[in-house]
JSON list of C-alpha atoms in Angstrom, two decimals:
[
{"chain": "A", "resi": 1, "resn": "UNK", "atom": "CA", "xyz": [-68.43, -18.05, -20.18]},
{"chain": "A", "resi": 2, "resn": "UNK", "atom": "CA", "xyz": [-65.75, -16.95, -17.70]},
{"chain": "A", "resi": 3, "resn": "UNK", "atom": "CA", "xyz": [-66.89, -19.66, -15.26]},
{"chain": "A", "resi": 4, "resn": "UNK", "atom": "CA", "xyz": [-65.90, -22.32, -17.79]},
{"chain": "A", "resi": 5, "resn": "UNK", "atom": "CA", "xyz": [-62.48, -20.76, -18.33]},
{"chain": "A", "resi": 6, "resn": "UNK", "atom": "CA", "xyz": [-61.95, -20.46, -14.57]},
{"chain": "A", "resi": 7, "resn": "UNK", "atom": "CA", "xyz": [-62.79, -24.12, -14.02]},
{"chain": "A", "resi": 8, "resn": "UNK", "atom": "CA", "xyz": [-60.37, -25.21, -16.77]},
{"chain": "A", "resi": 9, "resn": "UNK", "atom": "CA", "xyz": [-57.59, -23.04, -15.36]},
{"chain": "A", "resi": 10, "resn": "UNK", "atom": "CA", "xyz": [-58.27, -24.24, -11.82]},
{"chain": "A", "resi": 11, "resn": "UNK", "atom": "CA", "xyz": [-57.78, -27.84, -12.97]},
{"chain": "A", "resi": 12, "resn": "UNK", "atom": "CA", "xyz": [-54.28, -26.95, -14.22]},
{"chain": "A", "resi": 13, "resn": "UNK", "atom": "CA", "xyz": [-53.03, -25.44, -10.94]},
{"chain": "A", "resi": 14, "resn": "UNK", "atom": "CA", "xyz": [-50.28, -27.32, -9.12]},
{"chain": "A", "resi": 15, "resn": "UNK", "atom": "CA", "xyz": [-49.18, -27.27, -5.51]},
{"chain": "A", "resi": 16, "resn": "UNK", "atom": "CA", "xyz": [-45.91, -25.39, -5.13]},
{"chain": "A", "resi": 17, "resn": "UNK", "atom": "CA", "xyz": [-43.94, -24.44, -2.02]},
{"chain": "A", "resi": 18, "resn": "UNK", "atom": "CA", "xyz": [-44.30, -20.92, -0.74]},
{"chain": "A", "resi": 19, "resn": "UNK", "atom": "CA", "xyz": [-41.40, -18.76, -1.88]},
{"chain": "A", "resi": 20, "resn": "UNK", "atom": "CA", "xyz": [-40.88, -15.12, -2.65]},
{"chain": "A", "resi": 21, "resn": "UNK", "atom": "CA", "xyz": [-38.31, -12.71, -4.04]},
{"chain": "A", "resi": 22, "resn": "UNK", "atom": "CA", "xyz": [-34.92, -13.12, -2.37]},
{"chain": "A", "resi": 23, "resn": "UNK", "atom": "CA", "xyz": [-35.25, -16.86, -1.75]},
{"chain": "A", "resi": 24, "resn": "UNK", "atom": "CA", "xyz": [-32.69, -19.24, -3.25]},
{"chain": "A", "resi": 25, "resn": "UNK", "atom": "CA", "xyz": [-34.50, -22.00, -5.14]},
{"chain": "A", "resi": 26, "resn": "UNK", "atom": "CA", "xyz": [-33.65, -25.09, -7.17]},
{"chain": "A", "resi": 27, "resn": "UNK", "atom": "CA", "xyz": [-35.96, -25.55, -10.14]},
{"chain": "A", "resi": 28, "resn": "UNK", "atom": "CA", "xyz": [-36.00, -29.09, -11.59]},
{"chain": "A", "resi": 29, "resn": "UNK", "atom": "CA", "xyz": [-37.39, -28.86, -15.11]},
{"chain": "A", "resi": 30, "resn": "UNK", "atom": "CA", "xyz": [-37.49, -31.10, -18.13]},
{"chain": "A", "resi": 31, "resn": "UNK", "atom": "CA", "xyz": [-35.34, -30.33, -21.17]},
{"chain": "A", "resi": 32, "resn": "UNK", "atom": "CA", "xyz": [-36.01, -32.01, -24.52]},
{"chain": "A", "resi": 33, "resn": "UNK", "atom": "CA", "xyz": [-32.95, -32.55, -26.68]},
{"chain": "A", "resi": 34, "resn": "UNK", "atom": "CA", "xyz": [-33.93, -34.28, -29.90]},
{"chain": "A", "resi": 35, "resn": "UNK", "atom": "CA", "xyz": [-35.66, -37.47, -28.84]},
{"chain": "A", "resi": 36, "resn": "UNK", "atom": "CA", "xyz": [-34.16, -37.54, -25.35]},
{"chain": "A", "resi": 37, "resn": "UNK", "atom": "CA", "xyz": [-35.73, -35.94, -22.30]},
{"chain": "A", "resi": 38, "resn": "UNK", "atom": "CA", "xyz": [-33.76, -35.15, -19.17]},
{"chain": "A", "resi": 39, "resn": "UNK", "atom": "CA", "xyz": [-34.12, -33.16, -15.97]},
{"chain": "A", "resi": 40, "resn": "UNK", "atom": "CA", "xyz": [-32.00, -30.06, -15.50]},
{"chain": "A", "resi": 41, "resn": "UNK", "atom": "CA", "xyz": [-31.60, -28.10, -12.27]},
{"chain": "A", "resi": 42, "resn": "UNK", "atom": "CA", "xyz": [-31.43, -24.29, -12.29]},
{"chain": "A", "resi": 43, "resn": "UNK", "atom": "CA", "xyz": [-30.44, -22.87, -8.91]},
{"chain": "A", "resi": 44, "resn": "UNK", "atom": "CA", "xyz": [-30.45, -19.17, -8.15]},
{"chain": "A", "resi": 45, "resn": "UNK", "atom": "CA", "xyz": [-32.11, -16.25, -6.37]},
{"chain": "A", "resi": 46, "resn": "UNK", "atom": "CA", "xyz": [-35.71, -15.37, -7.17]},
{"chain": "A", "resi": 47, "resn": "UNK", "atom": "CA", "xyz": [-35.74, -11.82, -8.54]},
{"chain": "A", "resi": 48, "resn": "UNK", "atom": "CA", "xyz": [-39.50, -11.49, -8.85]},
{"chain": "A", "resi": 49, "resn": "UNK", "atom": "CA", "xyz": [-42.79, -13.28, -8.85]},
{"chain": "A", "resi": 50, "resn": "UNK", "atom": "CA", "xyz": [-45.58, -11.81, -10.92]},
{"chain": "A", "resi": 51, "resn": "UNK", "atom": "CA", "xyz": [-49.04, -12.62, -12.22]},
{"chain": "A", "resi": 52, "resn": "UNK", "atom": "CA", "xyz": [-51.69, -14.80, -10.66]},
{"chain": "A", "resi": 53, "resn": "UNK", "atom": "CA", "xyz": [-53.40, -18.10, -11.26]},
{"chain": "A", "resi": 54, "resn": "UNK", "atom": "CA", "xyz": [-52.22, -20.20, -14.17]},
{"chain": "A", "resi": 55, "resn": "UNK", "atom": "CA", "xyz": [-50.31, -17.27, -15.69]},
{"chain": "A", "resi": 56, "resn": "UNK", "atom": "CA", "xyz": [-48.09, -16.69, -12.64]},
{"chain": "A", "resi": 57, "resn": "UNK", "atom": "CA", "xyz": [-44.34, -16.63, -13.38]},
{"chain": "A", "resi": 58, "resn": "UNK", "atom": "CA", "xyz": [-41.13, -16.22, -11.42]},
{"chain": "A", "resi": 59, "resn": "UNK", "atom": "CA", "xyz": [-37.65, -15.15, -12.52]},
{"chain": "A", "resi": 60, "resn": "UNK", "atom": "CA", "xyz": [-34.51, -16.80, -11.16]},
{"chain": "A", "resi": 61, "resn": "UNK", "atom": "CA", "xyz": [-31.01, -15.32, -11.53]},
{"chain": "A", "resi": 62, "resn": "UNK", "atom": "CA", "xyz": [-27.65, -17.04, -11.09]},
{"chain": "A", "resi": 63, "resn": "UNK", "atom": "CA", "xyz": [-24.01, -16.36, -11.91]},
{"chain": "A", "resi": 64, "resn": "UNK", "atom": "CA", "xyz": [-22.60, -18.84, -14.41]},
{"chain": "A", "resi": 65, "resn": "UNK", "atom": "CA", "xyz": [-18.84, -18.49, -15.11]},
{"chain": "A", "resi": 66, "resn": "UNK", "atom": "CA", "xyz": [-18.95, -14.80, -14.21]},
{"chain": "A", "resi": 67, "resn": "UNK", "atom": "CA", "xyz": [-21.99, -14.07, -16.38]},
{"chain": "A", "resi": 68, "resn": "UNK", "atom": "CA", "xyz": [-25.41, -13.35, -14.92]},
{"chain": "A", "resi": 69, "resn": "UNK", "atom": "CA", "xyz": [-28.10, -15.67, -16.26]},
{"chain": "A", "resi": 70, "resn": "UNK", "atom": "CA", "xyz": [-31.81, -15.06, -15.71]},
{"chain": "A", "resi": 71, "resn": "UNK", "atom": "CA", "xyz": [-34.58, -17.45, -16.54]},
{"chain": "A", "resi": 72, "resn": "UNK", "atom": "CA", "xyz": [-38.33, -16.99, -16.22]},
{"chain": "A", "resi": 73, "resn": "UNK", "atom": "CA", "xyz": [-40.48, -20.02, -15.40]},
{"chain": "A", "resi": 74, "resn": "UNK", "atom": "CA", "xyz": [-44.25, -20.43, -15.28]},
{"chain": "A", "resi": 75, "resn": "UNK", "atom": "CA", "xyz": [-45.11, -21.52, -11.72]},
{"chain": "A", "resi": 76, "resn": "UNK", "atom": "CA", "xyz": [-47.72, -24.09, -12.78]},
{"chain": "A", "resi": 77, "resn": "UNK", "atom": "CA", "xyz": [-45.92, -25.48, -15.83]},
{"chain": "A", "resi": 78, "resn": "UNK", "atom": "CA", "xyz": [-46.07, -29.26, -16.30]},
{"chain": "A", "resi": 79, "resn": "UNK", "atom": "CA", "xyz": [-42.42, -29.14, -17.45]},
{"chain": "A", "resi": 80, "resn": "UNK", "atom": "CA", "xyz": [-41.35, -28.22, -13.92]},
{"chain": "A", "resi": 81, "resn": "UNK", "atom": "CA", "xyz": [-40.95, -31.41, -11.90]},
{"chain": "A", "resi": 82, "resn": "UNK", "atom": "CA", "xyz": [-40.43, -29.71, -8.55]},
{"chain": "A", "resi": 83, "resn": "UNK", "atom": "CA", "xyz": [-39.25, -26.53, -6.89]},
{"chain": "A", "resi": 84, "resn": "UNK", "atom": "CA", "xyz": [-37.03, -26.74, -3.81]},
{"chain": "A", "resi": 85, "resn": "UNK", "atom": "CA", "xyz": [-36.47, -23.77, -1.55]},
{"chain": "A", "resi": 86, "resn": "UNK", "atom": "CA", "xyz": [-32.78, -23.92, -0.57]},
{"chain": "A", "resi": 87, "resn": "UNK", "atom": "CA", "xyz": [-32.70, -20.75, 1.57]},
{"chain": "A", "resi": 88, "resn": "UNK", "atom": "CA", "xyz": [-35.02, -17.92, 2.56]},
{"chain": "A", "resi": 89, "resn": "UNK", "atom": "CA", "xyz": [-33.82, -14.41, 1.78]},
{"chain": "A", "resi": 90, "resn": "UNK", "atom": "CA", "xyz": [-34.17, -11.42, 4.09]},
{"chain": "A", "resi": 91, "resn": "UNK", "atom": "CA", "xyz": [-35.29, -8.68, 1.69]},
{"chain": "A", "resi": 92, "resn": "UNK", "atom": "CA", "xyz": [-37.80, -5.84, 1.83]},
{"chain": "A", "resi": 93, "resn": "UNK", "atom": "CA", "xyz": [-38.75, -5.60, -1.84]},
{"chain": "A", "resi": 94, "resn": "UNK", "atom": "CA", "xyz": [-40.93, -7.57, -4.22]},
{"chain": "A", "resi": 95, "resn": "UNK", "atom": "CA", "xyz": [-38.62, -7.05, -7.21]},
{"chain": "A", "resi": 96, "resn": "UNK", "atom": "CA", "xyz": [-34.85, -7.33, -6.78]},
{"chain": "A", "resi": 97, "resn": "UNK", "atom": "CA", "xyz": [-33.69, -5.69, -10.02]},
{"chain": "A", "resi": 98, "resn": "UNK", "atom": "CA", "xyz": [-30.83, -4.00, -8.14]},
{"chain": "A", "resi": 99, "resn": "UNK", "atom": "CA", "xyz": [-28.98, -7.35, -8.03]},
{"chain": "A", "resi": 100, "resn": "UNK", "atom": "CA", "xyz": [-28.34, -7.04, -11.78]},
{"chain": "A", "resi": 101, "resn": "UNK", "atom": "CA", "xyz": [-25.76, -4.28, -11.24]},
{"chain": "A", "resi": 102, "resn": "UNK", "atom": "CA", "xyz": [-24.03, -6.01, -8.32]},
{"chain": "A", "resi": 103, "resn": "UNK", "atom": "CA", "xyz": [-21.04, -8.29, -8.74]},
{"chain": "A", "resi": 104, "resn": "UNK", "atom": "CA", "xyz": [-19.41, -10.83, -6.42]},
{"chain": "A", "resi": 105, "resn": "UNK", "atom": "CA", "xyz": [-20.13, -10.62, -2.70]},
{"chain": "A", "resi": 106, "resn": "UNK", "atom": "CA", "xyz": [-22.24, -7.49, -3.16]},
{"chain": "A", "resi": 107, "resn": "UNK", "atom": "CA", "xyz": [-24.82, -9.53, -5.07]},
{"chain": "A", "resi": 108, "resn": "UNK", "atom": "CA", "xyz": [-25.48, -11.87, -2.13]},
{"chain": "A", "resi": 109, "resn": "UNK", "atom": "CA", "xyz": [-28.78, -11.74, -0.26]},
{"chain": "A", "resi": 110, "resn": "UNK", "atom": "CA", "xyz": [-28.75, -12.11, 3.52]},
{"chain": "A", "resi": 111, "resn": "UNK", "atom": "CA", "xyz": [-30.48, -15.26, 4.76]},
{"chain": "A", "resi": 112, "resn": "UNK", "atom": "CA", "xyz": [-33.44, -15.10, 7.12]},
{"chain": "A", "resi": 113, "resn": "UNK", "atom": "CA", "xyz": [-32.64, -16.59, 10.53]},
{"chain": "A", "resi": 114, "resn": "UNK", "atom": "CA", "xyz": [-36.06, -17.94, 11.48]},
{"chain": "A", "resi": 115, "resn": "UNK", "atom": "CA", "xyz": [-38.49, -18.93, 8.77]},
{"chain": "A", "resi": 116, "resn": "UNK", "atom": "CA", "xyz": [-41.09, -20.95, 10.67]},
{"chain": "A", "resi": 117, "resn": "UNK", "atom": "CA", "xyz": [-42.25, -24.44, 9.84]},
{"chain": "A", "resi": 118, "resn": "UNK", "atom": "CA", "xyz": [-41.30, -25.70, 6.41]},
{"chain": "A", "resi": 119, "resn": "UNK", "atom": "CA", "xyz": [-44.08, -26.75, 4.08]},
{"chain": "A", "resi": 120, "resn": "UNK", "atom": "CA", "xyz": [-43.39, -29.97, 2.17]},
{"chain": "A", "resi": 121, "resn": "UNK", "atom": "CA", "xyz": [-45.14, -30.11, -1.16]},
{"chain": "A", "resi": 122, "resn": "UNK", "atom": "CA", "xyz": [-45.42, -33.24, -3.25]},
{"chain": "A", "resi": 123, "resn": "UNK", "atom": "CA", "xyz": [-45.74, -32.90, -7.01]},
{"chain": "A", "resi": 124, "resn": "UNK", "atom": "CA", "xyz": [-49.22, -33.19, -8.44]},
{"chain": "A", "resi": 125, "resn": "UNK", "atom": "CA", "xyz": [-52.25, -31.29, -9.54]},
{"chain": "A", "resi": 126, "resn": "UNK", "atom": "CA", "xyz": [-54.81, -29.68, -7.29]},
{"chain": "A", "resi": 127, "resn": "UNK", "atom": "CA", "xyz": [-58.36, -28.88, -8.23]},
{"chain": "A", "resi": 128, "resn": "UNK", "atom": "CA", "xyz": [-60.36, -26.59, -6.00]},
{"chain": "A", "resi": 129, "resn": "UNK", "atom": "CA", "xyz": [-62.54, -28.73, -3.81]},
{"chain": "A", "resi": 130, "resn": "UNK", "atom": "CA", "xyz": [-61.20, -31.99, -5.25]},
{"chain": "A", "resi": 131, "resn": "UNK", "atom": "CA", "xyz": [-58.92, -32.75, -2.31]},
{"chain": "A", "resi": 132, "resn": "UNK", "atom": "CA", "xyz": [-59.74, -32.08, 1.34]},
{"chain": "A", "resi": 133, "resn": "UNK", "atom": "CA", "xyz": [-57.37, -29.90, 3.30]},
{"chain": "A", "resi": 134, "resn": "UNK", "atom": "CA", "xyz": [-54.48, -31.70, 4.98]},
{"chain": "A", "resi": 135, "resn": "UNK", "atom": "CA", "xyz": [-55.97, -31.10, 8.44]},
{"chain": "A", "resi": 136, "resn": "UNK", "atom": "CA", "xyz": [-59.54, -32.02, 7.48]},
{"chain": "A", "resi": 137, "resn": "UNK", "atom": "CA", "xyz": [-60.70, -35.56, 8.34]},
{"chain": "A", "resi": 138, "resn": "UNK", "atom": "CA", "xyz": [-61.33, -37.88, 5.41]},
{"chain": "A", "resi": 139, "resn": "UNK", "atom": "CA", "xyz": [-64.84, -39.28, 4.90]},
{"chain": "A", "resi": 140, "resn": "UNK", "atom": "CA", "xyz": [-65.47, -42.15, 7.33]},
{"chain": "A", "resi": 141, "resn": "UNK", "atom": "CA", "xyz": [-62.30, -41.43, 9.30]},
{"chain": "A", "resi": 142, "resn": "UNK", "atom": "CA", "xyz": [-64.20, -40.31, 12.41]},
{"chain": "A", "resi": 143, "resn": "UNK", "atom": "CA", "xyz": [-66.25, -43.51, 12.66]},
{"chain": "A", "resi": 144, "resn": "UNK", "atom": "CA", "xyz": [-63.17, -45.68, 12.10]},
{"chain": "A", "resi": 145, "resn": "UNK", "atom": "CA", "xyz": [-61.26, -43.83, 14.82]},
{"chain": "A", "resi": 146, "resn": "UNK", "atom": "CA", "xyz": [-64.14, -44.33, 17.31]},
{"chain": "A", "resi": 147, "resn": "UNK", "atom": "CA", "xyz": [-64.21, -48.10, 16.59]},
{"chain": "A", "resi": 148, "resn": "UNK", "atom": "CA", "xyz": [-60.47, -48.49, 17.09]},
{"chain": "A", "resi": 149, "resn": "UNK", "atom": "CA", "xyz": [-60.58, -46.59, 20.39]},
{"chain": "A", "resi": 150, "resn": "UNK", "atom": "CA", "xyz": [-63.56, -48.64, 21.61]},
{"chain": "A", "resi": 151, "resn": "UNK", "atom": "CA", "xyz": [-61.80, -51.96, 20.82]},
{"chain": "A", "resi": 152, "resn": "UNK", "atom": "CA", "xyz": [-58.60, -50.82, 22.53]},
{"chain": "A", "resi": 153, "resn": "UNK", "atom": "CA", "xyz": [-60.47, -49.96, 25.75]},
{"chain": "A", "resi": 154, "resn": "UNK", "atom": "CA", "xyz": [-61.78, -53.55, 26.24]},
{"chain": "A", "resi": 155, "resn": "UNK", "atom": "CA", "xyz": [-59.31, -55.49, 28.48]},
{"chain": "A", "resi": 156, "resn": "UNK", "atom": "CA", "xyz": [-58.28, -59.02, 27.44]},
{"chain": "A", "resi": 157, "resn": "UNK", "atom": "CA", "xyz": [-59.44, -60.58, 30.78]},
{"chain": "A", "resi": 158, "resn": "UNK", "atom": "CA", "xyz": [-63.06, -59.60, 30.24]},
{"chain": "A", "resi": 159, "resn": "UNK", "atom": "CA", "xyz": [-63.70, -62.05, 27.39]},
{"chain": "A", "resi": 160, "resn": "UNK", "atom": "CA", "xyz": [-66.93, -64.01, 27.48]},
{"chain": "A", "resi": 161, "resn": "UNK", "atom": "CA", "xyz": [-66.83, -67.66, 28.58]},
{"chain": "A", "resi": 162, "resn": "UNK", "atom": "CA", "xyz": [-67.80, -68.95, 25.12]},
{"chain": "A", "resi": 163, "resn": "UNK", "atom": "CA", "xyz": [-64.94, -67.07, 23.41]},
{"chain": "A", "resi": 164, "resn": "UNK", "atom": "CA", "xyz": [-61.77, -68.91, 22.54]},
{"chain": "A", "resi": 165, "resn": "UNK", "atom": "CA", "xyz": [-58.46, -67.48, 23.77]},
{"chain": "A", "resi": 166, "resn": "UNK", "atom": "CA", "xyz": [-56.63, -65.22, 21.33]},
{"chain": "A", "resi": 167, "resn": "UNK", "atom": "CA", "xyz": [-53.46, -67.37, 21.31]},
{"chain": "A", "resi": 168, "resn": "UNK", "atom": "CA", "xyz": [-53.14, -71.11, 21.50]},
{"chain": "A", "resi": 169, "resn": "UNK", "atom": "CA", "xyz": [-50.19, -72.59, 23.41]},
{"chain": "A", "resi": 170, "resn": "UNK", "atom": "CA", "xyz": [-47.41, -73.52, 21.01]},
{"chain": "A", "resi": 171, "resn": "UNK", "atom": "CA", "xyz": [-46.39, -76.80, 22.66]},
{"chain": "A", "resi": 172, "resn": "UNK", "atom": "CA", "xyz": [-47.82, -79.13, 25.24]},
{"chain": "A", "resi": 173, "resn": "UNK", "atom": "CA", "xyz": [-45.79, -79.63, 28.45]},
{"chain": "A", "resi": 174, "resn": "UNK", "atom": "CA", "xyz": [-45.32, -83.33, 27.70]},
{"chain": "A", "resi": 175, "resn": "UNK", "atom": "CA", "xyz": [-43.82, -82.59, 24.27]},
{"chain": "A", "resi": 176, "resn": "UNK", "atom": "CA", "xyz": [-40.71, -80.93, 25.72]},
{"chain": "A", "resi": 177, "resn": "UNK", "atom": "CA", "xyz": [-39.68, -84.09, 27.61]},
{"chain": "A", "resi": 178, "resn": "UNK", "atom": "CA", "xyz": [-40.37, -86.28, 24.60]},
{"chain": "A", "resi": 179, "resn": "UNK", "atom": "CA", "xyz": [-38.11, -84.08, 22.44]},
{"chain": "A", "resi": 180, "resn": "UNK", "atom": "CA", "xyz": [-35.32, -84.34, 24.99]},
{"chain": "A", "resi": 181, "resn": "UNK", "atom": "CA", "xyz": [-35.58, -88.16, 25.01]},
{"chain": "A", "resi": 182, "resn": "UNK", "atom": "CA", "xyz": [-35.42, -88.32, 21.23]},
{"chain": "A", "resi": 183, "resn": "UNK", "atom": "CA", "xyz": [-32.29, -86.15, 21.17]},
{"chain": "A", "resi": 184, "resn": "UNK", "atom": "CA", "xyz": [-30.65, -88.18, 23.94]},
{"chain": "A", "resi": 185, "resn": "UNK", "atom": "CA", "xyz": [-31.18, -91.59, 22.25]},
{"chain": "A", "resi": 186, "resn": "UNK", "atom": "CA", "xyz": [-28.96, -90.98, 19.21]},
{"chain": "A", "resi": 187, "resn": "UNK", "atom": "CA", "xyz": [-26.20, -89.81, 21.53]},
{"chain": "A", "resi": 188, "resn": "UNK", "atom": "CA", "xyz": [-26.47, -93.11, 23.48]},
{"chain": "A", "resi": 189, "resn": "UNK", "atom": "CA", "xyz": [-26.37, -95.10, 20.26]},
{"chain": "A", "resi": 190, "resn": "UNK", "atom": "CA", "xyz": [-23.14, -93.40, 19.19]},
{"chain": "A", "resi": 191, "resn": "UNK", "atom": "CA", "xyz": [-21.49, -94.11, 22.58]},
{"chain": "A", "resi": 192, "resn": "UNK", "atom": "CA", "xyz": [-22.09, -97.88, 22.34]}
]
């Protein structure tokens, strides 16, 4: 029975950027107000990330008009449009509860200098095994690549005698003189 539940939960997982406690993130989520639906952005420092799988959540804290505001989001919620990592924090803890007592400049988190290559994540669902890894070749991609390389290696001069040339000449040499005569005649007519 647990295999069925696992497969259903795996189908609901989404691709999210890698972030951890101490990072400053922008969470774009949908808010429903009556019949209208709009996107709201909540930007703050991640205090914690807990849970695993579909039940994983993260808590973001920000100062709003001098008042600390915390909000907990499910990582894989369909209401979250995207998560942007604005800055990486240099912290040594998994839970940053100590920021709750700090005010002003003391509540800032130092930014990491070097974070490595950024991972760009597009919104969408991911099922295990449904999509190949980004580095893995797609089916048929190897054969197509070999054909393109083989065609590029053949020089244009080595065409067979029966083959037609790739480009046809645009104009015949005699046409250029004929065009010049036609243009010159109206000028002569105007002079007389």
